Every structure is written in structure tokens, then in C-alpha cells.
mmCIF file of C-alpha atoms in Angstrom:
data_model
loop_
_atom_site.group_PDB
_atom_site.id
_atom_site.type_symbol
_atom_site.label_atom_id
_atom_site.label_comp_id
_atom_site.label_asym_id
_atom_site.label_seq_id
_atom_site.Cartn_x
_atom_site.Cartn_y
_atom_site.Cartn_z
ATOM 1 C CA UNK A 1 28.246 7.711 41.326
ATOM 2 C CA UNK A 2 30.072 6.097 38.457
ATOM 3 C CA UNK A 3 33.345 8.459 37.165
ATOM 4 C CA UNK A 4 34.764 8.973 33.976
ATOM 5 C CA UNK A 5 38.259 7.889 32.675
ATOM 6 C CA UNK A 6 38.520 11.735 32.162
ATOM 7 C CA UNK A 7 38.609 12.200 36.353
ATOM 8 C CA UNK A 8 41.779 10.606 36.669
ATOM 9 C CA UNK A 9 44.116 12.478 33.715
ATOM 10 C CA UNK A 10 45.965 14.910 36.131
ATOM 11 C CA UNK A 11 46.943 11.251 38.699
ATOM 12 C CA UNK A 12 47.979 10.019 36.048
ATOM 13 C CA UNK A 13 50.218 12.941 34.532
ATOM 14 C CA UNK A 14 51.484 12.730 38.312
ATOM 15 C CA UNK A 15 51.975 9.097 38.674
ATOM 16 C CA UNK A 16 55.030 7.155 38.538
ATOM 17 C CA UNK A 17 53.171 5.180 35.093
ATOM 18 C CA UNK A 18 53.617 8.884 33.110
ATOM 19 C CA UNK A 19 57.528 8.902 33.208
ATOM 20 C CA UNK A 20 57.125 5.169 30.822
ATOM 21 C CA UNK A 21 55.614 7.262 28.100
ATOM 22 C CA UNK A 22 57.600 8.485 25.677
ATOM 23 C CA UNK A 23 58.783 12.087 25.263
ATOM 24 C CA UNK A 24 57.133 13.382 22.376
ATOM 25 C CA UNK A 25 53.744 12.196 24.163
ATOM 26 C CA UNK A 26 54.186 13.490 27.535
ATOM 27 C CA UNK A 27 54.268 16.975 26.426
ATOM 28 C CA UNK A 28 50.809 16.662 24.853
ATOM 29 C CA UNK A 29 49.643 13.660 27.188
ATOM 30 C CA UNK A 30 46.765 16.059 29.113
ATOM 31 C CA UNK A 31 45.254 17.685 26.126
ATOM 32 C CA UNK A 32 45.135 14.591 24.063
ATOM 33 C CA UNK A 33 43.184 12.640 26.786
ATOM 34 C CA UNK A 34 40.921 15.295 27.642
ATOM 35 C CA UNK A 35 39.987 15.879 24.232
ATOM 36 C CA UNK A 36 40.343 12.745 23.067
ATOM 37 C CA UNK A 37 37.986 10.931 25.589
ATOM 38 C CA UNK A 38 35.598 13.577 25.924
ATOM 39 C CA UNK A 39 31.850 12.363 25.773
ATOM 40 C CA UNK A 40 33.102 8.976 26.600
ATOM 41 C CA UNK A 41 30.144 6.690 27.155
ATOM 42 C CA UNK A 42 29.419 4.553 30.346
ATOM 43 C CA UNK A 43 28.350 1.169 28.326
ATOM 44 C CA UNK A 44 30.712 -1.144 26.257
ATOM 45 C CA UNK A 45 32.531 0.308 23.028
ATOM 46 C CA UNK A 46 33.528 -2.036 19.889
ATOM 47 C CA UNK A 47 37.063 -1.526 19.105
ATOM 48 C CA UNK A 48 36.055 0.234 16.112
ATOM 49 C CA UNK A 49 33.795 2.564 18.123
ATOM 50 C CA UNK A 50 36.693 3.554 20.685
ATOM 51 C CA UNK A 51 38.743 4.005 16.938
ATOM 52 C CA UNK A 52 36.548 6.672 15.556
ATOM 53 C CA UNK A 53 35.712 8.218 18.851
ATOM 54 C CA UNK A 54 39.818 8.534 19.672
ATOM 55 C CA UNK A 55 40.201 9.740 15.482
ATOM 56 C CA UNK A 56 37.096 12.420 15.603
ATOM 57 C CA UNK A 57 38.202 13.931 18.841
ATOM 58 C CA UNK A 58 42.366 13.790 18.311
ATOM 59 C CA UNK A 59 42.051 15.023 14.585
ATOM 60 C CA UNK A 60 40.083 18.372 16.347
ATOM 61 C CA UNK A 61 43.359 18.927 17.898
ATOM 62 C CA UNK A 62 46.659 20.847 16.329
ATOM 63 C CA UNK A 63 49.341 18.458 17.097
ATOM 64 C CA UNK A 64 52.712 17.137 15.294
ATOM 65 C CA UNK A 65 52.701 14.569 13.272
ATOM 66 C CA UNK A 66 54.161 12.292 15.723
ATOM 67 C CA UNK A 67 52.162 12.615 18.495
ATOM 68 C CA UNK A 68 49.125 12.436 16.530
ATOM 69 C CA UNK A 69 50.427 8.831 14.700
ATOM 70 C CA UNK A 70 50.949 7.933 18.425
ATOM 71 C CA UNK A 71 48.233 8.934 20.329
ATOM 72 C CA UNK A 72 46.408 5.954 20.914
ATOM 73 C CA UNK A 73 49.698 4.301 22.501
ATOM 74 C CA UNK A 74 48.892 7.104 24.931
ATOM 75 C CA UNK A 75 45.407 6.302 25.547
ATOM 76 C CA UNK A 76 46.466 2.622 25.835
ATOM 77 C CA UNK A 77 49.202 3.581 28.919
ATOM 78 C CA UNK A 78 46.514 5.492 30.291
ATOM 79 C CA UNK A 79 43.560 2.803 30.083
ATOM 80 C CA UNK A 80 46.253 0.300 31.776
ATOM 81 C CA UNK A 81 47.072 2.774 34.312
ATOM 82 C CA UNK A 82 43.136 2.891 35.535
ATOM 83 C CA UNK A 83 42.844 -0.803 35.414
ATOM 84 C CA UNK A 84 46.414 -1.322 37.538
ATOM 85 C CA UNK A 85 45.873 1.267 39.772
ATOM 86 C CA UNK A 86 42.327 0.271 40.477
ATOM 87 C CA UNK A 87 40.129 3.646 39.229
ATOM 88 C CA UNK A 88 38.440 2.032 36.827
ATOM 89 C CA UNK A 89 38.005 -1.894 36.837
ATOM 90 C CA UNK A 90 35.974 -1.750 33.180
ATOM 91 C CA UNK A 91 39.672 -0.060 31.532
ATOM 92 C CA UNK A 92 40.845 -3.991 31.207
ATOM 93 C CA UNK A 93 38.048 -3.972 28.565
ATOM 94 C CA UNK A 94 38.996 -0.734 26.982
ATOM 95 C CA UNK A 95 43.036 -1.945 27.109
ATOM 96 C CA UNK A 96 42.479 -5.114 25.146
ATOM 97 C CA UNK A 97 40.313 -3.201 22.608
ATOM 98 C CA UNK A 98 43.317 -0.604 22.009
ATOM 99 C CA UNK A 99 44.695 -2.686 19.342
ATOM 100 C CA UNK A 100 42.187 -2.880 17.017
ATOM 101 C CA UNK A 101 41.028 0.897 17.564
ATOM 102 C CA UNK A 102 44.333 1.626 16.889
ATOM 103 C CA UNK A 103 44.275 -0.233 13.906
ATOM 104 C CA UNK A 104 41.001 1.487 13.041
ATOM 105 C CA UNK A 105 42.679 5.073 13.764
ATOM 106 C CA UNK A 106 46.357 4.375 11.731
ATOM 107 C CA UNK A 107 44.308 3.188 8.596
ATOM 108 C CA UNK A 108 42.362 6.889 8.490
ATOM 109 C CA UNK A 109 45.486 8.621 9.079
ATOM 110 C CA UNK A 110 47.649 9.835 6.395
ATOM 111 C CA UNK A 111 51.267 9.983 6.115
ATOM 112 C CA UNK A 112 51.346 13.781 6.801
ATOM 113 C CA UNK A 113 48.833 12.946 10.191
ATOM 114 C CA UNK A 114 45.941 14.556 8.570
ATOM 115 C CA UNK A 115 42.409 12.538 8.735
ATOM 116 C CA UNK A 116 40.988 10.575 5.474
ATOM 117 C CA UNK A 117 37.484 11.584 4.832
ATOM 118 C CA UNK A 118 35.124 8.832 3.908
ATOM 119 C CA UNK A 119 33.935 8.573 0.679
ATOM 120 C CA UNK A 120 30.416 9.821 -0.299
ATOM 121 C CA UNK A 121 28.416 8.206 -2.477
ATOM 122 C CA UNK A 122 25.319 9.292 -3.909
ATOM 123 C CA UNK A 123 21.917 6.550 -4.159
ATOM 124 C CA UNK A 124 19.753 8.641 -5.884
ATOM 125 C CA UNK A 125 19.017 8.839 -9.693
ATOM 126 C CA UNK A 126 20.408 11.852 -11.721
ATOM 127 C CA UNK A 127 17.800 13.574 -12.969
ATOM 128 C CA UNK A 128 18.171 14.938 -16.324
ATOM 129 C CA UNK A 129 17.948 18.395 -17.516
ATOM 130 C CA UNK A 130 14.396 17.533 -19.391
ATOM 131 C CA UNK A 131 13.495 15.179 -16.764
ATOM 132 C CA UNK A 132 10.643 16.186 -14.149
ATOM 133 C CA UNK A 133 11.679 18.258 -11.509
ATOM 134 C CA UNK A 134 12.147 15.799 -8.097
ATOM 135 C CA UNK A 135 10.912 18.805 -6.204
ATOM 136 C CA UNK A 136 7.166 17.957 -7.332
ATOM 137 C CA UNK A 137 6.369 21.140 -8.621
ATOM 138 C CA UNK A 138 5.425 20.173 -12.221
ATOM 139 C CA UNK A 139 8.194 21.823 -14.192
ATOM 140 C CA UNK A 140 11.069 20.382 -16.137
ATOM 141 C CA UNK A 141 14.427 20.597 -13.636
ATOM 142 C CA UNK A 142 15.762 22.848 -16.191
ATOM 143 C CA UNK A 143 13.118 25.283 -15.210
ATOM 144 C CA UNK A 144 12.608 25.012 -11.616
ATOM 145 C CA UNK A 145 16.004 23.852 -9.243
ATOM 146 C CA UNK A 146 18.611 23.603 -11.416
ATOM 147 C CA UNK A 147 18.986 27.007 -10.226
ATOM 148 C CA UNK A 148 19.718 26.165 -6.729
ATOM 149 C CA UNK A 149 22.767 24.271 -7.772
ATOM 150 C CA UNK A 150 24.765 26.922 -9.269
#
């Protein structure tokens, strides 16, 4: 039966590696792993991968500024704790991918710890107000879903 780093949080938050983290963290150490590693998958993550799964899951979460900025030092102590302690030989993997995910997380972070939203763009043609409608039914877009977008 293979485990999850999320079965070893509460060791950890017990363990003699806990008291290294700083303050601010340890207060919000728990939550942030549990949320922040939930649906973790069992095969190997890019760096960027373990970046947006750590920003998606953490930005869910109400937490100061501070701790959110330093989250993934969090998740880093904890990934070396499994590896050192022997709970989870793959962590080594996960630890020397924490740099670059949390270069991946600080860049779509904003000053005030909010999350950047990616930018949408649009691939389709603009259709016209005389143009055909795109829905197919015949009529001039003026006439038929123009409608729908007001």
C-alpha cells in the first residue's frame, strides 16, 4: 500500500524537525500542508507542476500575507523531513524540485499575497454586427445572439 505525504503531517507537527520552522509558519504549518498537498499524485511532478498544484490549493486558503509568501519553504521542511526520516524515499525528488516550484509560485503571487490570474486570450474571429450569425442559424448576429451577450 503506497501512502501519501499527507499521512505523515501530524509526525511531523510533533517531530523535533517542526521547532526549525519559523514562527509565523508553525501556526499555520497543518492546514497549509493538508490543503496544500491534497490530491497529490503518486507519479513524478515537474517543478512547475508541484508550483501550480502548491499555488491552486494555498491561494484556497485565508492566510496572512506572510505565511502565504512563505509557504512553500514549509512544504520544502516538510518534503526533507519525509526523505530524512525515511517515510517517503521519493520526497528527495520532490525537495530538489522545491526551488523551482517556488519560483513558479512567488512569480504568481502579488505583493499583497493575492494570486495573478492568467491572461485570457481569445482565437476566434469577431464577428461583426452584419456578419452571419456563428450559431448557423441563417440570420445576421444582429438578429439572432447578440442578444445573449447583453
Amino acid at each position: 500500500m503506497s501512502t501519501s505525504p499527507r499521512d505523515h503531517i501530524s509526525e511531523y507537527a510533533s517531530s523535533e524537525y517542526f521547532t526549525f520552522l519559523p514562527t509565523h509558519l508553525k501556526k499555520h504549518a497543518e492546514v497549509i500542508l493538508e490543503y496544500g498537498l491534497q490530491s497529490w499524485p503518486q507519479d513524478e511532478l515537474s517543478a512547475e507542476d508541484v508550483g501550480r498544484l502548491l499555488l491552486k490549493n494555498i491561494a484556497a486558503l485565508d492566510l496572512p500575507d506572510s505565511v502565504r509568501r512563505d509557504a512553500p519553504q514549509l512544504v520544502e521542511a516538510y518534503f526533507e523531513y519525509l526523505d530524512t526520516s525515511g517515510k517517503m524515499p521519493d520526497a528527495a525528488g520532490w525537495t530538489e524540485s522545491i526551488p523551482e516550484a517556488s519560483a513558479y509560485y512567488e512569480e504568481h503571487l502579488r505583493s499583497d499575497g493575492s494570486i495573478k490570474g492568467e491572461t485570457v486570450r481569445h482565437t476566434l474571429a469577431k464577428v461583426g454586427r452584419n456578419d452571419p450569425c456563428p450559431c448557423g442559424s441563417g440570420k445576421k448576429f444582429k438578429k439572432c445572439c447578440i442578444d445573449l451577450l447583453s
